[in-house]
PDB file of C-alpha atoms in Angstrom:
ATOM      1  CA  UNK N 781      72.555-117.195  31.172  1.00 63.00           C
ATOM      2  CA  UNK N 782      70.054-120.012  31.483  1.00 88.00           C
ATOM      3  CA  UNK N 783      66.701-121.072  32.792  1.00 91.00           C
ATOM      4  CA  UNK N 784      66.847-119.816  36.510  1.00 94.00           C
ATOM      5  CA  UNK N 785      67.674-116.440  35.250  1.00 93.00           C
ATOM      6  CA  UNK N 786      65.062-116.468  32.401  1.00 94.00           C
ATOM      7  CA  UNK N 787      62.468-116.957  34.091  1.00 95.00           C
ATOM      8  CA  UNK N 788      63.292-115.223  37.101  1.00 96.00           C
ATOM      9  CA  UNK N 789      61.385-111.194  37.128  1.00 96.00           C
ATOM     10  CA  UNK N 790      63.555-108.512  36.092  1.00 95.00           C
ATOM     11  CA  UNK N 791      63.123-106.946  39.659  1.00 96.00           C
ATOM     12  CA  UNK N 792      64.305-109.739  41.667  1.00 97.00           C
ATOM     13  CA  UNK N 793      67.243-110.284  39.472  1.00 96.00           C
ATOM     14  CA  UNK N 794      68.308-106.852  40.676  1.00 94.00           C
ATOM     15  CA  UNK N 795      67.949-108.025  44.189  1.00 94.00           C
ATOM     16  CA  UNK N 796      69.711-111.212  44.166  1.00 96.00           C
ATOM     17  CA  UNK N 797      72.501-109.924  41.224  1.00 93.00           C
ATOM     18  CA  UNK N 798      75.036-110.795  43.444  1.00 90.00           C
ATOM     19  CA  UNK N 799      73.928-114.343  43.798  1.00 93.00           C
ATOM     20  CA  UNK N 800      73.427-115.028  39.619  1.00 91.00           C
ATOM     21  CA  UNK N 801      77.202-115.609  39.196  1.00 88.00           C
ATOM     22  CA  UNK N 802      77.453-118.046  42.345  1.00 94.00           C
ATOM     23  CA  UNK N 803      78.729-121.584  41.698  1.00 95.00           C
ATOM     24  CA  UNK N 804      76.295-123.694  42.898  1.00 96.00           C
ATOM     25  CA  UNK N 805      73.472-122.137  40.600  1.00 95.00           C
ATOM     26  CA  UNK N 806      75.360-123.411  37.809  1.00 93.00           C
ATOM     27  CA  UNK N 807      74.892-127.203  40.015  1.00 95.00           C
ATOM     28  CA  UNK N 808      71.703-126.139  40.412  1.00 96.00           C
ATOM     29  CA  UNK N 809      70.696-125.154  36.825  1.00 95.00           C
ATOM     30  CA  UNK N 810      72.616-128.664  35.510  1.00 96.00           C
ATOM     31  CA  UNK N 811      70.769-130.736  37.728  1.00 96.00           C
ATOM     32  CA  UNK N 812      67.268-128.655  37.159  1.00 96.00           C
ATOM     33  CA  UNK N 813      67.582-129.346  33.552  1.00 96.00           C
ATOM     34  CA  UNK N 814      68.515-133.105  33.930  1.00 96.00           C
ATOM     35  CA  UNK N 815      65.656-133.331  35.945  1.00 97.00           C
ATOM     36  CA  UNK N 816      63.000-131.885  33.514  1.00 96.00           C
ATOM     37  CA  UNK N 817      64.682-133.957  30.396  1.00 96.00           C
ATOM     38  CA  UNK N 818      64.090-137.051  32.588  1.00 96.00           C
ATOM     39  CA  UNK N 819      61.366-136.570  35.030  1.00 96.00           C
ATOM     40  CA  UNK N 820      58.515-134.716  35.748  1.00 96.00           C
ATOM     41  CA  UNK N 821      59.193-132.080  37.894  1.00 97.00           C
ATOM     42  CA  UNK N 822      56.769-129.711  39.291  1.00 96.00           C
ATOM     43  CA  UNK N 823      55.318-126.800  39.580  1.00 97.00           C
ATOM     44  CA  UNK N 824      55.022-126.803  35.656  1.00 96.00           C
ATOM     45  CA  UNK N 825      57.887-124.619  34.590  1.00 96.00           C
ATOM     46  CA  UNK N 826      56.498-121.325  33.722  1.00 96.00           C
ATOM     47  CA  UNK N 827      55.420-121.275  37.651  1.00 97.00           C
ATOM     48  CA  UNK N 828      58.890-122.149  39.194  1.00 97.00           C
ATOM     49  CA  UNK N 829      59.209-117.963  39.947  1.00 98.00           C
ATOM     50  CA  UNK N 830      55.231-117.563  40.376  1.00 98.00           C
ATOM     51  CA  UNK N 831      55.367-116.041  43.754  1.00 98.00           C
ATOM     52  CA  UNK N 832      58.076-113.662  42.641  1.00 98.00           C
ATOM     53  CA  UNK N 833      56.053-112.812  39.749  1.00 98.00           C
ATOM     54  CA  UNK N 834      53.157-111.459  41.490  1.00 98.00           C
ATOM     55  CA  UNK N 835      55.513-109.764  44.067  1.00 97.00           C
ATOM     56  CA  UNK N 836      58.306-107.217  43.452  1.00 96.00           C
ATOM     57  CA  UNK N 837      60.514-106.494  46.611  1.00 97.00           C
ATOM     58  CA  UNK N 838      59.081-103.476  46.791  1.00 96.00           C
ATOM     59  CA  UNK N 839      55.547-104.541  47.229  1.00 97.00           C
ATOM     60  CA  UNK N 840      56.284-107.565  49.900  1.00 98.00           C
ATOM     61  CA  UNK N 841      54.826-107.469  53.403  1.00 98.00           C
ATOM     62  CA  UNK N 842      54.647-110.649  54.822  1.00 98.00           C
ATOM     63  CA  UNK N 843      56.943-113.905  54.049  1.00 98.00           C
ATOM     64  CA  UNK N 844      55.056-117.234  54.650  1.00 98.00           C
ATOM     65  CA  UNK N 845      57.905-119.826  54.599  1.00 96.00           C
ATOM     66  CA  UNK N 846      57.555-123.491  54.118  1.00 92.00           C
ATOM     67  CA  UNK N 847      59.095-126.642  52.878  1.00 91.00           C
ATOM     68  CA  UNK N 848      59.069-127.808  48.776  1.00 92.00           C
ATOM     69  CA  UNK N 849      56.463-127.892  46.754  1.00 95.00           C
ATOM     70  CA  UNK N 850      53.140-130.158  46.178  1.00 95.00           C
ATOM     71  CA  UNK N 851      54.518-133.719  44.118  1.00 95.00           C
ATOM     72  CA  UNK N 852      51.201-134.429  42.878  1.00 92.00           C
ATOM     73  CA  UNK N 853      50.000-134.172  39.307  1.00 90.00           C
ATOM     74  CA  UNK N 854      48.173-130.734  39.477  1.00 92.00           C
ATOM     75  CA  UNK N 855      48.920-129.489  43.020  1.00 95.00           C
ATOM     76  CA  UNK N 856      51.753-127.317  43.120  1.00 95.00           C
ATOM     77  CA  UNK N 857      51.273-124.025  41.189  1.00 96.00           C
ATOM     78  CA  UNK N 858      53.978-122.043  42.104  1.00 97.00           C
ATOM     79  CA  UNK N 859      52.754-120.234  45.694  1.00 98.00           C
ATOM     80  CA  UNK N 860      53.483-122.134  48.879  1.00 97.00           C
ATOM     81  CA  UNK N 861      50.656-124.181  50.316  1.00 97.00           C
ATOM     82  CA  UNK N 862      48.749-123.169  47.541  1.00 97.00           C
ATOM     83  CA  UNK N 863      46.795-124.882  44.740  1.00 95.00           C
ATOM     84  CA  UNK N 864      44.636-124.027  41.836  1.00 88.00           C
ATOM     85  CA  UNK N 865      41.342-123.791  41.601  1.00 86.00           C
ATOM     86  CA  UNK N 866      39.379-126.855  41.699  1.00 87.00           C
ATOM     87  CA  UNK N 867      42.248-128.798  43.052  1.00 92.00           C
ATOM     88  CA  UNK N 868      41.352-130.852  45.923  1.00 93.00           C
ATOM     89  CA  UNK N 869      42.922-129.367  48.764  1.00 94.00           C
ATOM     90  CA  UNK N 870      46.211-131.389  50.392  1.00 94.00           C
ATOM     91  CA  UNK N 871      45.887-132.402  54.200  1.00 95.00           C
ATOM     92  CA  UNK N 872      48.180-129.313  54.676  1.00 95.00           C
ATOM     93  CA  UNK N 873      46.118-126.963  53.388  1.00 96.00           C
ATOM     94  CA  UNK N 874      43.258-128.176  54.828  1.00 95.00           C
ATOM     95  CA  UNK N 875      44.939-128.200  58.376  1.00 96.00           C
ATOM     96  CA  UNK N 876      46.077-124.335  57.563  1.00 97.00           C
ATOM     97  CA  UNK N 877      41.923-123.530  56.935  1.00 96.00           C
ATOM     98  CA  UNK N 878      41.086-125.442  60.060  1.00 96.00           C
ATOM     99  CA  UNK N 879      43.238-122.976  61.897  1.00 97.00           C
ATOM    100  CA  UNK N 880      42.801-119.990  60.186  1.00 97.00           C
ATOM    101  CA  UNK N 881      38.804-120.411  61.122  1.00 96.00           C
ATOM    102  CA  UNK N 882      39.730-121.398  64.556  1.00 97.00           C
ATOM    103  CA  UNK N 883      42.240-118.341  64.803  1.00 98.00           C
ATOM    104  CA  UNK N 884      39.753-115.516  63.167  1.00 97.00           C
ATOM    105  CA  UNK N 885      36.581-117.910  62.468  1.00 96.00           C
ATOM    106  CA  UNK N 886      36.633-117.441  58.967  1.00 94.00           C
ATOM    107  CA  UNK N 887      35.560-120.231  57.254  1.00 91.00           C
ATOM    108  CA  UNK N 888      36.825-121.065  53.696  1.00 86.00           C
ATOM    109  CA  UNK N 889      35.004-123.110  51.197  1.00 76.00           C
ATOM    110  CA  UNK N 890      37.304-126.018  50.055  1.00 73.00           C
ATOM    111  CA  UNK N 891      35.999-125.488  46.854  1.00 77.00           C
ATOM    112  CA  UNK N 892      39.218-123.162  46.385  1.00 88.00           C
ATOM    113  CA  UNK N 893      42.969-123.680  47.681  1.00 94.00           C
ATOM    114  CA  UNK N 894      43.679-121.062  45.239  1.00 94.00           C
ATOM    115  CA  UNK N 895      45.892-118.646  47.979  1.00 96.00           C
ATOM    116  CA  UNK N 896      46.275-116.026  44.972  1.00 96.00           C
ATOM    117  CA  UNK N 897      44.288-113.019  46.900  1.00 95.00           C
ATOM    118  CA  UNK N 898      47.099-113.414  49.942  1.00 97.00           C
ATOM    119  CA  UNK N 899      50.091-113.130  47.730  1.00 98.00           C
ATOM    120  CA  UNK N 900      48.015-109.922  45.888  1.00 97.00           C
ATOM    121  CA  UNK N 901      48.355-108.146  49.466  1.00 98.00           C
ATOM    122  CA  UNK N 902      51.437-108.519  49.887  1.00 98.00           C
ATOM    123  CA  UNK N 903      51.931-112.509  51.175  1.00 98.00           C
ATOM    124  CA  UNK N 904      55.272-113.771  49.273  1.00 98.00           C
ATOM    125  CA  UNK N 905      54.369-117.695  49.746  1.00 98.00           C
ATOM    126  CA  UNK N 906      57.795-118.846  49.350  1.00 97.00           C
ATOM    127  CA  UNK N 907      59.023-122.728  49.640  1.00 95.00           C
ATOM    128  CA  UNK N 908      62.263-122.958  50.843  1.00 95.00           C
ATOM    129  CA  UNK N 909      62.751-125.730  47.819  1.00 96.00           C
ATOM    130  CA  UNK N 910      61.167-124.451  44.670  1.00 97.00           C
ATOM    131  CA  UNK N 911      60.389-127.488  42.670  1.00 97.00           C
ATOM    132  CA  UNK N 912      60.556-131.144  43.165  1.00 97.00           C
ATOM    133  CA  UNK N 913      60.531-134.440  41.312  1.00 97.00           C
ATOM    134  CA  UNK N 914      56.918-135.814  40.940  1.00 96.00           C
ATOM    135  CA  UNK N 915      55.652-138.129  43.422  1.00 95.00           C
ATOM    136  CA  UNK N 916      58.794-137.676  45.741  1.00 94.00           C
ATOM    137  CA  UNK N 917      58.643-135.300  48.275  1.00 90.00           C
ATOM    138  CA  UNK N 918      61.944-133.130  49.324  1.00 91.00           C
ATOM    139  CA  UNK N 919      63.716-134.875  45.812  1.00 92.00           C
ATOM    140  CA  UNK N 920      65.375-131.380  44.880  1.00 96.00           C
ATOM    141  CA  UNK N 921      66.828-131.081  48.261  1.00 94.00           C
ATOM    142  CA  UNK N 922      69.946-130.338  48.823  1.00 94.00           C
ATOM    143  CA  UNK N 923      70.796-129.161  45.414  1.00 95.00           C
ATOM    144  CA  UNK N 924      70.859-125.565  45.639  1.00 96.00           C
ATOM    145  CA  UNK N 925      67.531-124.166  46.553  1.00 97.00           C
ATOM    146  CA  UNK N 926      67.936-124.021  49.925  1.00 96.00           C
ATOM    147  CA  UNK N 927      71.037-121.125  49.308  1.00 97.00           C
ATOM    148  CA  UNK N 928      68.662-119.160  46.691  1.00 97.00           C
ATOM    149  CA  UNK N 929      66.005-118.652  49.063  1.00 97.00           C
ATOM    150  CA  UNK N 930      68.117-117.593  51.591  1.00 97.00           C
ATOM    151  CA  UNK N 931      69.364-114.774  49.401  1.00 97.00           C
ATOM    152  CA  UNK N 932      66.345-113.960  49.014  1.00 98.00           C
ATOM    153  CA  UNK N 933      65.364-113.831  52.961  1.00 98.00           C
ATOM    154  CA  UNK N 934      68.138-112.170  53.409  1.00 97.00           C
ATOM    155  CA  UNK N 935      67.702-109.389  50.281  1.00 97.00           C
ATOM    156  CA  UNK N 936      63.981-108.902  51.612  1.00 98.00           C
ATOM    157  CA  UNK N 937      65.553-108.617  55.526  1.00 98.00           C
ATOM    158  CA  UNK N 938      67.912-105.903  53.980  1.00 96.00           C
ATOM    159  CA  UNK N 939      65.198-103.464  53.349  1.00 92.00           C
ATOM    160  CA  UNK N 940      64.407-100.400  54.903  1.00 88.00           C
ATOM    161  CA  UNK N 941      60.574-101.403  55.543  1.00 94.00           C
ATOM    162  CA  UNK N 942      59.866-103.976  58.444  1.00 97.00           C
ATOM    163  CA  UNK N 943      58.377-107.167  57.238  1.00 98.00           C
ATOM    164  CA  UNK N 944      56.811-109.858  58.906  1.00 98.00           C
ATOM    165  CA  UNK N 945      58.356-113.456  58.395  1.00 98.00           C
ATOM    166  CA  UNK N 946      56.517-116.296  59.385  1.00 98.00           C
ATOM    167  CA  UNK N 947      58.421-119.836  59.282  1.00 96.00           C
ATOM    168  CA  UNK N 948      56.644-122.810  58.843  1.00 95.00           C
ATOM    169  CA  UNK N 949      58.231-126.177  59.850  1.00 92.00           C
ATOM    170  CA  UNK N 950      61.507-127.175  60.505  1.00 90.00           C
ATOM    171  CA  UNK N 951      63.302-126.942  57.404  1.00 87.00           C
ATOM    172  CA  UNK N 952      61.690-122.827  57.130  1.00 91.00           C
ATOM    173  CA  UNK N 953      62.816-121.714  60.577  1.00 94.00           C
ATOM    174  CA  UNK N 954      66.027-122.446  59.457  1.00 92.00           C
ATOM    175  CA  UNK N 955      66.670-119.268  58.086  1.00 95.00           C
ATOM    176  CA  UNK N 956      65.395-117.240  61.026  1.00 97.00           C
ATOM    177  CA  UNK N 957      69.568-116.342  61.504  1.00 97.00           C
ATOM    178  CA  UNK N 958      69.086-114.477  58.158  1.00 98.00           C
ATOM    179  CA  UNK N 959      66.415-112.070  59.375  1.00 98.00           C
ATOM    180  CA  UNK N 960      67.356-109.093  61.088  1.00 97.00           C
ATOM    181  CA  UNK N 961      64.867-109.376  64.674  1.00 96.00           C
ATOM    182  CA  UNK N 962      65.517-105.760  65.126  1.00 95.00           C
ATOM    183  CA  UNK N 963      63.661-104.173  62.119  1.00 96.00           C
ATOM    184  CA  UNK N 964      61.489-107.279  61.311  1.00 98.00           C
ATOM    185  CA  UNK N 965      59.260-109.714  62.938  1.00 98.00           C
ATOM    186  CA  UNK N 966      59.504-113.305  63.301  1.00 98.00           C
ATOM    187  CA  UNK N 967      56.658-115.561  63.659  1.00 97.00           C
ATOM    188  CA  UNK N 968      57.363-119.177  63.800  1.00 96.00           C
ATOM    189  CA  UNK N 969      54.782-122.377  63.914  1.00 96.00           C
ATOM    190  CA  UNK N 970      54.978-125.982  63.531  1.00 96.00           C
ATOM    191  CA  UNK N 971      54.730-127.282  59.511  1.00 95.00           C
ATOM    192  CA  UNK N 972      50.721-127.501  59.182  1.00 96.00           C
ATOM    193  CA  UNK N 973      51.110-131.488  57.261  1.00 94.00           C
ATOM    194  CA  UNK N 974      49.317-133.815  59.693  1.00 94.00           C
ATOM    195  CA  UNK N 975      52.978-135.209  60.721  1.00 92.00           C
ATOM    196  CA  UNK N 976      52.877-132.024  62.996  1.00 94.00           C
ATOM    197  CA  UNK N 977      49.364-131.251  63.018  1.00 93.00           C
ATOM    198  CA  UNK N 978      49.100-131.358  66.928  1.00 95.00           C
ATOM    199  CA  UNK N 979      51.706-128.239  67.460  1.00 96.00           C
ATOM    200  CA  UNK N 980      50.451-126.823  64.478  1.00 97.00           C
ATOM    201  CA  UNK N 981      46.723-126.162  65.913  1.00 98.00           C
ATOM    202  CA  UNK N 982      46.390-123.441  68.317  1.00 97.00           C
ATOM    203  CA  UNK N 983      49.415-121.631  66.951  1.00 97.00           C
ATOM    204  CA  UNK N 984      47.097-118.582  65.888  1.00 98.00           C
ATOM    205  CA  UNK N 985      49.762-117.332  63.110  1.00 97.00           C
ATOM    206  CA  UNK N 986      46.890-115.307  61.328  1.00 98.00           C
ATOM    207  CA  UNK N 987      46.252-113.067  64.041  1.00 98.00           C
ATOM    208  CA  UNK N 988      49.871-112.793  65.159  1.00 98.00           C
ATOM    209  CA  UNK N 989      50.571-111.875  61.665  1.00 98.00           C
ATOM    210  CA  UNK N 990      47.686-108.831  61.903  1.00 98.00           C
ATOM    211  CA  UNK N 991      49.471-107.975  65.281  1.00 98.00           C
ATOM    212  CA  UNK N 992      52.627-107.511  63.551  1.00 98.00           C
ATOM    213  CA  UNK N 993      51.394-105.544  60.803  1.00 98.00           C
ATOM    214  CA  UNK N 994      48.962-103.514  62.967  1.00 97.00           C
ATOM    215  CA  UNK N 995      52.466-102.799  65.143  1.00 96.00           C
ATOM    216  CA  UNK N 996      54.503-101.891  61.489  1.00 97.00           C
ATOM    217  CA  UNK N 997      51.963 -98.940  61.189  1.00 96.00           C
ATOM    218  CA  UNK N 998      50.459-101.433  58.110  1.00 95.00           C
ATOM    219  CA  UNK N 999      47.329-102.738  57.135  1.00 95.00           C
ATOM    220  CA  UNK N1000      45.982-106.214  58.497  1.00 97.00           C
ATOM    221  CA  UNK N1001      45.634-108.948  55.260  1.00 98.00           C
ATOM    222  CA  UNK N1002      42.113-110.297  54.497  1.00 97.00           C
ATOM    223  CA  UNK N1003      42.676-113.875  54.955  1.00 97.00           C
ATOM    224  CA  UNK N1004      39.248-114.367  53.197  1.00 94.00           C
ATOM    225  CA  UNK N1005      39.835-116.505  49.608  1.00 91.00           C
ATOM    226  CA  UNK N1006      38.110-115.221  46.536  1.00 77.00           C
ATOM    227  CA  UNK N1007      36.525-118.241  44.514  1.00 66.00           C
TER     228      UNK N1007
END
């Protein structure tokens, strides 16, 4: 059926089955493929579905929303904000460990942007864009993304089990009108890139994203990294 549906996990093509026959993935699948025979596009191809991969529905707890991915040669690795190991971190995610120490005062080595142990409790770090064209931030825009991940906001606000979406930046809190505020909760913050750096700090969206879970009746995430 093509690429997108390859590579996307068996589990979430049963959650988004009514979306694999929409129109606009076929745009988006023709222009994806131009794309990689004439650009470099990243994350590397095998990690386009990476946070979706380590996550099943089922086993989501918390949404971490943000913009498109890393355009860098060896940043983007398939999980939002993240990168891999021995990467030097992006001003982003350095701004996100500044507040996350001055929210809970844990510290993290910047040896390791590697945000792996968060998704493995439960953290889907979703981009509302899922790839882009190298060097050229927000270059997949527009192009059918944007629709994808809201089916999948609005498959994971569907659920029976309360979740806890947080929505970084502009272009994430625009899918708050897809969550359901009754059964779920909604964090929002500024975009942590230094461009909005100043509303970003002090925004304590660790903690409020402990509250949240605490109130669910689940387990607070160990925002620790392992190296």
């Amino acid at each position: 059926m093509g690429l997108i549906y390859d590579l996307l996990p068996e589990n979430w093509r049963l959650s988004l089955a009514a979306e694999l026959n929409k129109p606009y993935l076929v745009t988006l699948e023709d222009f994806l493929q131009n794309e990689l025979k004439n650009s470099v596009v990243y994350p590397p191809v095998p990690l386009i579905f990476r946070a979706l991969k380590i996550l099943p529905p089922s086993a989501v707890k918390v949404v971490i929303l943000g913009q498109d991915p890393y355009h860098e040669a060896g940043q983007a690795n398939g999980l939002a904000f993240s990168v891999s190991p021995g990467v030097p971190l992006p001003p982003s995610l350095k701004n996100i460990f500044k507040e996350l120490e001055s929210d809970l005062g844990i510290k993290i080595n910047n040896k390791t942007g590697d945000l792996t142990t968060w998704a493995e409790q439960g953290v889907l770090l979703l981009n509302s864009v899922l790839t882009v064209r190298a060097h050229e931030a927000n270059a997949h825009q527009k192009k059918g993304w944007e629709e994808f991940t809201s089916a999948i906001i609005s498959a994971l606000s569907a659920g029976e089990r309360p979740l806890v979406f947080a929505l970084w930046g502009r272009a994430a809190q625009k899918k708050r009108a897809l969550i359901n505020e009754k059964r779920h909760a909604i964090i929002e913050a500024a975009h942590p890139s230094p461009l909005s750096a100043r509303l970003w700090f002090g925004s304590k969206p660790f903690s409020r994203i402990n509250a949240a879970l605490n109130k669910f009746g689940s387990a607070p995430l160990d925002w620790q990294l392992r190296e």
